[in-house]
CSV table of C-alpha atoms and ligand atoms in Angstrom, one decimal:
chain,number,residue,atom,x,y,z
A,1,UNK,CA,-38.3,6.7,-61.2
A,2,UNK,CA,-35.1,8.2,-60.6
A,3,UNK,CA,-36.2,8.9,-57.0
A,4,UNK,CA,-35.8,5.4,-56.1
A,5,UNK,CA,-33.1,4.5,-58.6
A,6,UNK,CA,-31.2,6.7,-55.9
A,7,UNK,CA,-33.0,5.4,-52.7
A,8,UNK,CA,-31.8,1.9,-54.0
A,9,UNK,CA,-28.6,3.6,-54.4
A,10,UNK,CA,-28.5,5.1,-51.3
A,11,UNK,CA,-29.4,1.9,-49.5
A,12,UNK,CA,-26.9,-0.5,-51.3
A,13,UNK,CA,-24.0,2.0,-49.9
A,14,UNK,CA,-25.4,2.1,-46.1
A,15,UNK,CA,-25.7,-1.8,-46.7
A,16,UNK,CA,-22.3,-2.3,-47.9
A,17,UNK,CA,-20.8,0.5,-45.0
A,18,UNK,CA,-23.0,-1.5,-42.5
A,19,UNK,CA,-21.3,-4.9,-43.6
A,20,UNK,CA,-17.8,-2.9,-43.7
A,21,UNK,CA,-18.6,-2.0,-40.0
A,22,UNK,CA,-19.6,-5.3,-38.7
A,23,UNK,CA,-16.9,-7.3,-40.4
A,24,UNK,CA,-13.4,-4.6,-39.9
A,25,UNK,CA,-12.2,-4.3,-37.0
A,26,UNK,CA,-9.9,-1.7,-38.3
A,27,UNK,CA,-12.8,0.0,-39.6
A,28,UNK,CA,-14.6,0.0,-36.9
A,29,UNK,CA,-12.2,1.9,-34.8
A,30,UNK,CA,-11.6,4.7,-37.7
A,31,UNK,CA,-15.3,5.4,-38.1
A,32,UNK,CA,-15.8,5.2,-34.0
A,33,UNK,CA,-13.1,7.9,-33.5
A,34,UNK,CA,-14.3,9.7,-36.4
A,35,UNK,CA,-17.6,9.7,-34.7
A,36,UNK,CA,-16.2,10.7,-31.5
A,37,UNK,CA,-14.0,13.2,-32.9
A,38,UNK,CA,-17.8,15.0,-34.2
A,39,UNK,CA,-19.7,15.0,-31.6
A,40,UNK,CA,-16.5,15.7,-28.8
A,41,UNK,CA,-15.3,19.3,-29.6
A,42,UNK,CA,-13.9,18.9,-25.6
A,43,UNK,CA,-11.6,15.7,-27.3
A,44,UNK,CA,-10.0,18.1,-29.6
A,45,UNK,CA,-9.0,20.3,-27.1
A,46,UNK,CA,-7.6,17.8,-24.2
A,47,UNK,CA,-5.9,15.7,-26.8
A,48,UNK,CA,-3.6,18.3,-26.9
A,49,UNK,CA,-2.9,18.4,-23.9
A,50,UNK,CA,0.0,16.1,-22.0
A,51,UNK,CA,0.5,14.8,-18.4
A,52,UNK,CA,4.1,15.0,-17.5
A,53,UNK,CA,4.9,12.4,-14.7
A,54,UNK,CA,5.6,11.8,-11.9
A,55,UNK,CA,4.0,15.2,-11.3
A,56,UNK,CA,1.0,15.1,-13.4
A,57,UNK,CA,1.0,18.3,-14.2
A,58,UNK,CA,-0.5,19.1,-17.5
A,59,UNK,CA,1.0,21.2,-20.4
A,60,UNK,CA,0.2,22.6,-23.9
A,61,UNK,CA,-3.6,23.1,-23.2
A,62,UNK,CA,-4.1,25.6,-26.2
A,63,UNK,CA,-0.1,25.6,-26.8
A,64,UNK,CA,2.6,23.4,-27.6
A,65,UNK,CA,5.1,21.8,-24.7
A,66,UNK,CA,7.8,23.6,-24.6
A,67,UNK,CA,11.6,22.0,-24.5
A,68,UNK,CA,12.1,22.5,-20.9
A,69,UNK,CA,8.7,21.2,-20.2
A,70,UNK,CA,9.4,17.6,-21.9
A,71,UNK,CA,12.1,17.7,-20.5
A,72,UNK,CA,11.2,18.1,-17.2
A,73,UNK,CA,9.2,14.7,-17.2
A,74,UNK,CA,12.0,13.2,-19.1
A,75,UNK,CA,10.1,11.3,-21.8
A,76,UNK,CA,10.8,12.7,-25.1
A,77,UNK,CA,8.1,12.9,-28.0
A,78,UNK,CA,5.0,10.8,-27.0
A,79,UNK,CA,4.5,12.2,-23.6
A,80,UNK,CA,0.8,10.4,-22.5
A,81,UNK,CA,-1.8,12.9,-23.5
A,82,UNK,CA,-5.0,13.5,-21.0
A,83,UNK,CA,-7.2,11.7,-22.8
A,84,UNK,CA,-4.6,8.5,-22.4
A,85,UNK,CA,-5.2,8.9,-18.6
A,86,UNK,CA,-9.2,10.1,-18.6
A,87,UNK,CA,-10.1,6.6,-20.7
A,88,UNK,CA,-8.1,4.6,-18.4
A,89,UNK,CA,-10.0,6.2,-15.3
A,90,UNK,CA,-13.2,5.5,-16.6
A,91,UNK,CA,-12.1,1.7,-17.3
A,92,UNK,CA,-10.8,2.1,-13.3
A,93,UNK,CA,-14.7,3.3,-12.7
A,94,UNK,CA,-16.3,0.3,-15.0
A,95,UNK,CA,-14.8,-2.5,-12.7
A,96,UNK,CA,-17.5,-2.7,-10.2
A,97,UNK,CA,-20.2,-2.6,-12.9
A,98,UNK,CA,-18.6,-4.9,-15.3
A,99,UNK,CA,-17.7,-7.4,-12.7
A,100,UNK,CA,-21.3,-7.5,-11.4
A,101,UNK,CA,-22.2,-8.4,-14.8
A,102,UNK,CA,-20.2,-10.9,-15.8
A,103,UNK,CA,-21.5,-12.4,-13.0
A,104,UNK,CA,-24.9,-11.7,-13.4
A,105,UNK,CA,-23.9,-13.5,-17.4
A,106,UNK,CA,-22.5,-16.6,-14.9
A,107,UNK,CA,-26.0,-16.3,-13.1
A,108,UNK,CA,-28.2,-16.5,-16.5
A,109,UNK,CA,-26.4,-19.4,-17.8
A,110,UNK,CA,-26.9,-21.5,-14.9
A,111,UNK,CA,-30.6,-20.7,-14.6
A,112,UNK,CA,-31.2,-21.9,-17.8
A,113,UNK,CA,-30.6,-25.6,-16.3
A,114,UNK,CA,-34.4,-26.1,-14.2
A,115,UNK,CA,-36.2,-29.1,-13.0
A,116,UNK,CA,-33.2,-31.2,-10.6
A,117,UNK,CA,-30.5,-29.4,-11.9
A,118,UNK,CA,-31.8,-26.7,-10.7
A,119,UNK,CA,-32.8,-27.7,-7.5
A,120,UNK,CA,-28.9,-29.3,-6.9
A,121,UNK,CA,-27.4,-25.8,-7.3
A,122,UNK,CA,-29.8,-24.2,-5.2
A,123,UNK,CA,-29.2,-26.6,-2.9
A,124,UNK,CA,-25.2,-26.3,-3.3
A,125,UNK,CA,-25.6,-23.1,-2.6
A,126,UNK,CA,-24.1,-21.8,-6.4
A,127,UNK,CA,-26.4,-18.7,-6.4
A,128,UNK,CA,-25.7,-17.5,-3.0
A,129,UNK,CA,-22.0,-18.0,-4.3
A,130,UNK,CA,-22.2,-15.4,-7.3
A,131,UNK,CA,-23.8,-13.1,-4.6
A,132,UNK,CA,-21.2,-13.3,-2.6
A,133,UNK,CA,-18.5,-12.9,-5.6
A,134,UNK,CA,-20.3,-9.9,-6.2
A,135,UNK,CA,-19.8,-8.5,-2.4
A,136,UNK,CA,-16.0,-9.0,-2.8
A,137,UNK,CA,-16.1,-7.3,-6.2
A,138,UNK,CA,-17.5,-4.3,-4.6
A,139,UNK,CA,-14.9,-4.6,-2.0
A,140,UNK,CA,-12.5,-4.2,-4.7
A,141,UNK,CA,-14.7,-1.7,-6.3
A,142,UNK,CA,-14.1,0.5,-3.3
A,143,UNK,CA,-10.0,0.1,-3.5
A,144,UNK,CA,-10.5,1.0,-7.1
A,145,UNK,CA,-12.5,3.9,-5.5
A,146,UNK,CA,-9.5,5.4,-3.6
A,147,UNK,CA,-7.3,5.0,-6.4
A,148,UNK,CA,-9.3,7.2,-8.8
A,149,UNK,CA,-9.5,9.6,-6.1
A,150,UNK,CA,-6.1,9.6,-5.0
A,151,UNK,CA,-5.4,10.0,-9.5
A,152,UNK,CA,-7.8,13.0,-9.4
A,153,UNK,CA,-6.9,14.9,-6.2
A,154,UNK,CA,-2.9,14.7,-7.2
A,155,UNK,CA,-4.3,16.2,-11.0
A,156,UNK,CA,-6.2,19.0,-9.0
A,157,UNK,CA,-3.0,19.5,-6.5
A,158,UNK,CA,-0.9,19.7,-9.4
A,159,UNK,CA,-2.7,21.8,-11.9
A,160,UNK,CA,-4.4,24.5,-9.9
A,161,UNK,CA,-2.5,27.4,-10.4
A,162,UNK,CA,-3.9,26.8,-14.3
A,163,UNK,CA,-7.6,28.7,-14.6
A,164,UNK,CA,-8.0,26.8,-17.6
A,165,UNK,CA,-7.0,23.8,-17.3
A,166,UNK,CA,-9.0,23.6,-13.6
A,167,UNK,CA,-12.0,23.8,-16.0
A,168,UNK,CA,-10.9,20.6,-17.6
A,169,UNK,CA,-10.2,18.8,-14.1
A,170,UNK,CA,-13.8,19.5,-12.5
A,171,UNK,CA,-15.1,17.9,-15.6
A,172,UNK,CA,-13.1,15.0,-15.5
A,173,UNK,CA,-14.0,14.7,-11.4
A,174,UNK,CA,-17.7,15.1,-12.1
A,175,UNK,CA,-17.4,11.7,-14.5
A,176,UNK,CA,-16.5,10.3,-11.6
A,177,UNK,CA,-18.8,11.8,-8.9
A,178,UNK,CA,-16.6,14.6,-7.7
A,179,UNK,CA,-16.6,18.3,-7.3
A,180,UNK,CA,-13.9,20.2,-6.2
A,181,UNK,CA,-14.8,22.8,-3.6
A,182,UNK,CA,-12.0,25.1,-1.9
A,183,UNK,CA,-9.5,23.4,-3.4
A,184,UNK,CA,-10.7,20.0,-2.0
A,185,UNK,CA,-12.1,17.1,-3.5
A,186,UNK,CA,-16.2,16.5,-2.4
A,187,UNK,CA,-18.4,13.6,-3.4
A,188,UNK,CA,-21.4,14.7,-5.4
A,189,UNK,CA,-24.8,13.6,-3.8
A,190,UNK,CA,-25.6,10.5,-4.6
A,191,UNK,CA,-28.6,11.6,-6.8
A,192,UNK,CA,-26.5,13.4,-8.8
A,193,UNK,CA,-26.5,13.0,-12.7
A,194,UNK,CA,-23.1,11.8,-14.1
A,195,UNK,CA,-22.6,12.1,-17.7
A,196,UNK,CA,-22.5,9.0,-19.4
A,197,UNK,CA,-19.2,8.0,-20.0
A,198,UNK,CA,-18.0,4.5,-21.9
A,199,UNK,CA,-14.1,3.1,-21.5
A,200,UNK,CA,-13.3,1.2,-25.0
A,201,UNK,CA,-10.7,-1.0,-23.3
A,202,UNK,CA,-11.0,-4.6,-21.7
A,203,UNK,CA,-11.7,-4.8,-18.2
A,204,UNK,CA,-8.4,-7.4,-18.0
A,205,UNK,CA,-5.9,-5.1,-17.3
A,206,UNK,CA,-7.4,-3.3,-14.5
A,207,UNK,CA,-7.6,-6.9,-13.1
A,208,UNK,CA,-3.9,-7.3,-13.7
A,209,UNK,CA,-3.3,-3.5,-12.0
A,210,UNK,CA,-5.2,-4.3,-9.1
A,211,UNK,CA,-3.5,-8.0,-8.7
A,212,UNK,CA,0.0,-6.2,-9.3
A,213,UNK,CA,-0.5,-4.2,-6.2
A,214,UNK,CA,-0.2,-7.2,-4.1
A,215,UNK,CA,2.2,-8.9,-6.1
A,216,UNK,CA,5.0,-6.1,-5.5
A,217,UNK,CA,3.7,-5.0,-1.8
A,218,UNK,CA,1.7,-7.9,-0.2
A,219,UNK,CA,3.6,-10.0,2.0
A,220,UNK,CA,1.5,-13.0,0.2
A,221,UNK,CA,3.7,-12.5,-2.7
A,222,UNK,CA,7.4,-12.0,-1.6
A,223,UNK,CA,8.4,-15.4,-3.0
A,224,UNK,CA,7.6,-13.9,-6.5
A,225,UNK,CA,9.5,-10.8,-5.6
A,226,UNK,CA,12.7,-11.8,-3.8
A,227,UNK,CA,14.2,-13.7,-6.4
A,228,UNK,CA,14.1,-11.2,-9.0
A,229,UNK,CA,15.3,-8.0,-6.4
A,230,UNK,CA,18.3,-10.5,-4.6
A,231,UNK,CA,19.7,-10.8,-8.2
A,232,UNK,CA,19.5,-7.4,-9.1
A,233,UNK,CA,20.5,-6.1,-6.1
A,234,UNK,CA,23.7,-8.3,-5.3
A,235,UNK,CA,24.7,-7.7,-9.2
A,236,UNK,CA,24.5,-3.9,-8.4
A,237,UNK,CA,26.3,-4.3,-4.6
A,238,UNK,CA,29.0,-6.5,-5.8
A,239,UNK,CA,29.9,-6.2,-9.5
A,240,UNK,CA,28.8,-2.6,-10.1
A,241,UNK,CA,29.4,0.2,-7.4
A,242,UNK,CA,32.6,-0.1,-6.6
A,243,UNK,CA,33.0,-0.2,-2.6
A,244,UNK,CA,33.9,3.5,-1.1
A,245,UNK,CA,33.1,4.8,-4.5
A,246,UNK,CA,30.5,7.5,-2.6
A,247,UNK,CA,31.2,10.1,-5.3
A,248,UNK,CA,30.6,7.8,-8.4
A,249,UNK,CA,27.1,9.2,-10.1
A,250,UNK,CA,25.4,6.4,-11.0
A,251,UNK,CA,21.7,6.2,-12.4
A,252,UNK,CA,19.5,3.1,-12.7
A,253,UNK,CA,16.7,2.9,-14.7
A,254,UNK,CA,13.8,0.1,-14.4
A,255,UNK,CA,12.0,-0.3,-17.8
A,256,UNK,CA,8.4,-1.9,-17.6
A,257,UNK,CA,7.9,-1.5,-14.2
A,258,UNK,CA,4.8,-2.4,-13.7
A,259,UNK,CA,3.1,-0.8,-10.4
A,260,UNK,CA,6.6,0.2,-9.3
A,261,UNK,CA,8.1,-2.4,-6.2
A,262,UNK,CA,11.2,-2.9,-8.0
A,263,UNK,CA,12.3,0.1,-8.6
A,264,UNK,CA,10.9,1.2,-4.9
A,265,UNK,CA,13.2,-1.6,-3.6
A,266,UNK,CA,16.5,-0.2,-5.2
A,267,UNK,CA,15.9,3.1,-4.4
A,268,UNK,CA,15.2,2.1,-0.7
A,269,UNK,CA,18.6,0.3,-0.9
A,270,UNK,CA,20.8,2.3,-2.8
A,271,UNK,CA,19.2,5.8,-1.4
A,272,UNK,CA,22.6,8.1,-3.0
A,273,UNK,CA,22.2,6.6,-6.3
A,274,UNK,CA,18.9,8.2,-8.4
A,275,UNK,CA,16.5,5.7,-9.7
A,276,UNK,CA,13.9,6.2,-12.7
A,277,UNK,CA,11.0,4.1,-13.4
A,278,UNK,CA,9.3,3.7,-16.9
A,279,UNK,CA,6.2,2.4,-17.4
A,280,UNK,CA,3.6,2.3,-20.9
A,281,UNK,CA,0.7,1.3,-19.1
A,282,UNK,CA,-1.8,4.1,-17.7
A,283,UNK,CA,-3.4,2.2,-14.9
A,284,UNK,CA,-0.2,0.3,-14.0
A,285,UNK,CA,1.2,3.6,-13.4
A,286,UNK,CA,-1.5,5.3,-11.3
A,287,UNK,CA,-1.4,2.1,-8.8
A,288,UNK,CA,2.1,2.7,-8.9
A,289,UNK,CA,1.9,6.8,-7.7
A,290,UNK,CA,-1.1,5.1,-5.4
A,291,UNK,CA,0.8,3.1,-3.9
A,292,UNK,CA,4.3,5.0,-3.3
A,293,UNK,CA,1.5,8.0,-2.3
A,294,UNK,CA,-1.4,6.6,-0.3
A,295,UNK,CA,0.5,5.7,2.5
A,296,UNK,CA,-2.3,3.1,4.4
A,297,UNK,CA,-2.8,-0.5,3.7
A,298,UNK,CA,-5.0,-2.4,1.1
A,299,UNK,CA,-7.6,-5.1,1.1
A,300,UNK,CA,-7.5,-6.7,-2.4
A,301,UNK,CA,-9.4,-9.9,-3.3
A,302,UNK,CA,-7.2,-10.6,-6.5
A,303,UNK,CA,-8.7,-14.0,-7.6
A,304,UNK,CA,-12.1,-13.1,-7.0
A,305,UNK,CA,-12.8,-13.8,-10.9
A,306,UNK,CA,-10.6,-16.6,-11.4
A,307,UNK,CA,-14.0,-19.7,-11.5
A,308,UNK,CA,-11.4,-22.1,-13.0
A,309,UNK,CA,-9.1,-24.1,-10.5
A,310,UNK,CA,-10.1,-23.3,-7.6
A,311,UNK,CA,-10.4,-26.0,-4.4
A,312,UNK,CA,-12.7,-23.8,-2.1
A,313,UNK,CA,-15.2,-20.3,-2.2
A,314,UNK,CA,-12.9,-19.0,0.7
A,315,UNK,CA,-10.0,-19.1,-1.6
A,316,UNK,CA,-11.3,-17.6,-4.7
A,317,UNK,CA,-12.4,-15.0,-2.6
A,318,UNK,CA,-9.6,-14.4,0.1
A,319,UNK,CA,-8.2,-11.2,0.3
A,320,UNK,CA,-4.6,-10.1,0.6
A,321,UNK,CA,-3.0,-7.1,2.1
A,322,UNK,CA,-1.5,-4.7,0.2
A,323,UNK,CA,1.0,-3.2,3.0
A,324,UNK,CA,1.1,0.4,1.7
A,325,UNK,CA,2.2,2.5,5.1
A,326,UNK,CA,5.4,0.3,4.4
A,327,UNK,CA,6.5,2.1,1.1
A,328,UNK,CA,6.7,5.4,1.4
A,329,UNK,CA,8.2,7.4,-1.7
A,330,UNK,CA,11.9,7.9,-1.6
A,331,UNK,CA,13.2,11.1,-2.9
A,332,UNK,CA,15.8,9.5,-5.1
A,333,UNK,CA,13.2,7.8,-7.1
A,334,UNK,CA,11.2,8.8,-10.6
A,335,UNK,CA,8.3,7.0,-11.1
A,336,UNK,CA,7.4,8.4,-15.0
A,337,UNK,CA,4.7,7.1,-17.3
A,338,UNK,CA,5.4,7.2,-21.0
A,339,UNK,CA,7.5,5.0,-23.5
A,340,UNK,CA,10.7,3.7,-22.2
A,341,UNK,CA,12.4,3.5,-25.8
A,342,UNK,CA,10.9,7.5,-25.5
A,343,UNK,CA,12.9,8.0,-22.5
A,344,UNK,CA,16.5,10.3,-21.5
A,345,UNK,CA,17.7,10.9,-18.2
A,346,UNK,CA,18.6,14.1,-17.1
A,347,UNK,CA,22.1,14.4,-17.4
A,348,UNK,CA,25.0,12.9,-19.6
A,349,UNK,CA,27.6,13.3,-17.3
A,350,UNK,CA,26.7,9.7,-15.6
A,351,UNK,CA,30.1,7.4,-14.4
A,352,UNK,CA,27.1,4.7,-14.6
A,353,UNK,CA,24.1,3.8,-15.7
A,354,UNK,CA,22.6,0.3,-14.9
A,355,UNK,CA,19.2,-0.9,-16.4
A,356,UNK,CA,17.5,-3.0,-14.5
A,357,UNK,CA,14.9,-5.3,-16.2
A,358,UNK,CA,12.2,-7.8,-14.9
A,359,UNK,CA,10.2,-9.8,-16.9
A,360,UNK,CA,9.9,-7.2,-19.6
A,361,UNK,CA,12.3,-8.0,-22.8
A,362,UNK,CA,9.5,-10.4,-24.3
A,363,UNK,CA,7.3,-7.5,-23.9
A,364,UNK,CA,8.7,-5.8,-27.0
A,365,UNK,CA,6.9,-5.6,-30.5
A,366,UNK,CA,10.6,-5.2,-31.5
A,367,UNK,CA,13.3,-6.3,-29.6
A,368,UNK,CA,15.7,-4.2,-31.7
A,369,UNK,CA,14.4,-1.1,-30.6
A,370,UNK,CA,14.7,-2.1,-27.0
A,371,UNK,CA,18.3,-3.1,-27.8
A,372,UNK,CA,18.9,0.6,-29.2
A,373,UNK,CA,17.2,2.4,-27.1
A,374,UNK,CA,19.2,0.7,-24.0
A,375,UNK,CA,22.7,1.2,-26.0
A,376,UNK,CA,21.8,4.7,-27.1
A,377,UNK,CA,21.8,5.3,-23.1
A,378,UNK,CA,25.9,5.1,-23.7
A,379,UNK,CA,25.6,8.7,-24.6
A,380,UNK,CA,24.5,9.6,-21.1
A,381,UNK,CA,27.3,7.5,-19.1
A,382,UNK,CA,31.1,6.2,-19.0
A,383,UNK,CA,29.7,2.7,-18.4
A,384,UNK,CA,26.4,1.2,-19.4
A,385,UNK,CA,25.4,-2.0,-17.9
A,386,UNK,CA,22.4,-4.0,-17.9
A,387,UNK,CA,21.0,-6.6,-15.6
A,388,UNK,CA,17.9,-8.9,-16.5
A,389,UNK,CA,15.6,-11.1,-14.9
A,390,UNK,CA,12.6,-12.7,-16.6
A,391,UNK,CA,11.0,-15.8,-18.9
A,392,UNK,CA,11.0,-15.3,-22.4
A,393,UNK,CA,7.1,-15.7,-22.9
A,394,UNK,CA,6.4,-13.4,-26.1
A,395,UNK,CA,3.3,-11.7,-26.6
A,396,UNK,CA,2.1,-8.4,-28.3
A,397,UNK,CA,3.0,-9.7,-31.9
A,398,UNK,CA,6.2,-10.0,-31.8
A,399,UNK,CA,8.2,-9.4,-35.1
A,400,UNK,CA,11.1,-11.7,-34.0
A,401,UNK,CA,10.7,-14.3,-30.9
A,402,UNK,CA,14.4,-15.3,-29.9
A,403,UNK,CA,15.7,-18.0,-27.8
A,404,UNK,CA,17.5,-17.4,-24.5
A,405,UNK,CA,21.1,-18.3,-26.9
A,406,UNK,CA,20.1,-16.5,-30.0
A,407,UNK,CA,19.4,-13.1,-27.4
A,408,UNK,CA,22.7,-13.8,-25.9
A,409,UNK,CA,24.4,-13.6,-29.3
A,410,UNK,CA,22.7,-11.0,-30.1
A,411,UNK,CA,24.1,-8.9,-26.9
A,412,UNK,CA,27.5,-10.1,-28.0
A,413,UNK,CA,27.3,-9.0,-32.1
A,414,UNK,CA,26.0,-5.8,-30.9
A,415,UNK,CA,29.3,-5.1,-28.7
A,416,UNK,CA,28.2,-6.5,-25.1
A,417,UNK,CA,30.0,-8.4,-22.7
A,418,UNK,CA,28.5,-10.6,-20.2
A,419,UNK,CA,29.8,-10.6,-17.1
A,420,UNK,CA,27.3,-13.8,-16.1
A,421,UNK,CA,24.7,-15.3,-17.8
A,422,UNK,CA,22.0,-18.2,-16.3
A,423,UNK,CA,19.0,-20.1,-16.5
A,424,UNK,CA,16.7,-21.2,-13.7
A,425,UNK,CA,14.7,-24.5,-15.4
A,426,UNK,CA,15.1,-26.7,-12.8
A,427,UNK,CA,11.8,-27.1,-10.9
A,428,UNK,CA,13.2,-28.7,-8.1
A,429,UNK,CA,15.3,-25.8,-7.0
A,430,UNK,CA,12.2,-23.9,-7.5
A,431,UNK,CA,10.6,-21.4,-10.2
A,432,UNK,CA,9.4,-18.1,-10.2
A,433,UNK,CA,5.4,-17.7,-10.1
A,434,UNK,CA,4.0,-14.6,-11.7
A,435,UNK,CA,1.2,-13.8,-9.9
A,436,UNK,CA,0.2,-17.3,-9.5
A,437,UNK,CA,-2.7,-18.3,-6.7
A,438,UNK,CA,-0.6,-21.1,-4.8
A,439,UNK,CA,-3.6,-22.4,-3.2
A,440,UNK,CA,-5.3,-23.0,-6.7
A,441,UNK,CA,-5.3,-25.9,-8.9
A,442,UNK,CA,-3.4,-24.3,-11.7
A,443,UNK,CA,-0.3,-22.6,-10.7
A,444,UNK,CA,1.9,-20.9,-13.2
A,445,UNK,CA,5.9,-20.8,-12.9
A,446,UNK,CA,8.3,-19.2,-14.9
A,447,UNK,CA,12.2,-20.5,-16.1
A,448,UNK,CA,14.1,-17.4,-15.4
A,449,UNK,CA,16.8,-15.9,-18.0
A,450,UNK,CA,19.2,-14.1,-15.5
A,451,UNK,CA,22.0,-11.5,-17.4
A,452,UNK,CA,24.3,-8.9,-16.6
A,453,UNK,CA,25.9,-7.3,-19.0
A,454,UNK,CA,28.6,-4.6,-20.3
A,455,UNK,CA,28.2,-1.8,-23.5
A,456,UNK,CA,31.8,-2.2,-24.5
A,457,UNK,CA,31.3,-0.5,-28.2
A,458,UNK,CA,32.9,2.3,-28.5
A,459,UNK,CA,30.0,5.4,-30.5
B,501,LIG,C1,5.0,-8.4,-17.9
B,501,LIG,S1,4.9,-6.7,-16.8
B,501,LIG,C2,6.2,-7.1,-15.7
B,501,LIG,C3,6.2,-5.6,-14.9
B,501,LIG,C4,7.3,-5.8,-13.4
B,501,LIG,N1,8.3,-5.4,-14.5
B,501,LIG,C5,7.5,-6.7,-12.5
B,501,LIG,O1,8.0,-7.9,-12.6
B,501,LIG,O2,6.2,-7.3,-12.3
B,501,LIG,C6,5.8,-5.8,-18.4
B,501,LIG,C7,5.1,-4.2,-17.9
B,501,LIG,O3,6.0,-3.7,-18.6
B,501,LIG,C8,5.3,-2.4,-19.9
B,501,LIG,N2,5.5,-2.2,-20.8
B,501,LIG,C9,5.6,-2.8,-22.2
B,501,LIG,N3,5.7,-2.1,-23.1
B,501,LIG,C10,6.9,-0.8,-22.5
B,501,LIG,C11,7.2,0.2,-22.6
B,501,LIG,N4,7.7,0.3,-24.0
B,501,LIG,N5,8.0,1.1,-22.0
B,501,LIG,C12,7.8,1.3,-20.7
B,501,LIG,N6,6.6,0.0,-20.5
B,501,LIG,C13,6.0,-1.6,-21.0
B,501,LIG,C14,4.1,-3.1,-19.3
B,501,LIG,O4,2.8,-1.8,-19.2
B,501,LIG,C15,4.1,-4.0,-18.2
B,501,LIG,O5,3.6,-3.1,-17.0
């Protein structure tokens, strides 16, 4: 009797637990992360390892990061950890399987149509289209393999003198089918058994990062980049850098750099000015490092998974070249990985710091945090400039969503003086695309808010 009461209570508890687990996302995440922690001793150690950028040097294994080490990376606190990197490498690794998995779902859906519709699908070559799409996904996966391999190699080279950390890196390499032999990365035999590791993130961010390599480095997308870069470069050249003032110590900072096209353009246009770019997303960031250091062009099919709005299959499957061979890394460019609000420059004696933001302000959950982080840079320089270009298309659960006018008045309240503020919203003069497929039936364009402001509040 007592036994059956106890088992009923346990059963009821399990049912409540399962119901909670199924209904509550927060609870699911909490439960899963505890399970992971319980079963993975390795993650306990690696969770404490920080990844410095741009070197990908790992620090803090069984010790804490020293002030000197954290200074090296110009990101204070919240330095990304090794699991932040490895989880995202796994997300990249899954691109092919998940892409083909989606196509097989489309295949199964279409197979539900039988009889005449089924015959007509065959006659149209609909199933052949899905097979061809898989081939294109496999080609993109080939580029992704190169990005993973490049990142593993960089990790290996930057940490080869640390024996304990190299053991961790060897395990990470094995997860992707590589082993380290005599300081080189070699592929394991295809019959080797890889550990099964699954990422939790969605694949959208992987598609986005791959497409951004085209946006930033393909001639096809110069029409999207040029208007942004021209505005920023023109403002710096004619309104910030004094002609002949070679001795001025100037720093350019680009928050939310994506895969790094804008900071690269600024660093190569102004070789005497230090450029620090800061990007939060690990996927974007590894693509940024790859773009700057790989030195070979890569062919990407950025629209392959966009089934809507296509006129013909060849457009959907078409490839663009990311001309990476043209984009060498510049000595005056430091691509940093982390949260811009945790960034600080390496010195306090700059004459001028120029924040250059493109398509960034509207990513803020709390735009006041962005403003405060930008304004805090006044401590590091005599003159603080902010040049911005982009829409106000808010995402990421923003606490406030300002109009351009409100944002302008807020700048004034906080001590900024606009040298220029314009809107480009006239479609007849051309709006700005963002990863737009110009051959498709759906083409999104943005109006732009452009301003150049100087911070005049004295601390
Ligand atoms: C809309 S994208 C624009 C990327 C690039 N500026 C461009 O024009 O292609 C915004 C970028 O900001 C990054 N981002 C968002 N919040 C950030 C933060 N707090 N610190 C650094 N980067 C951030 C995102 O990961 C994303 O790559």
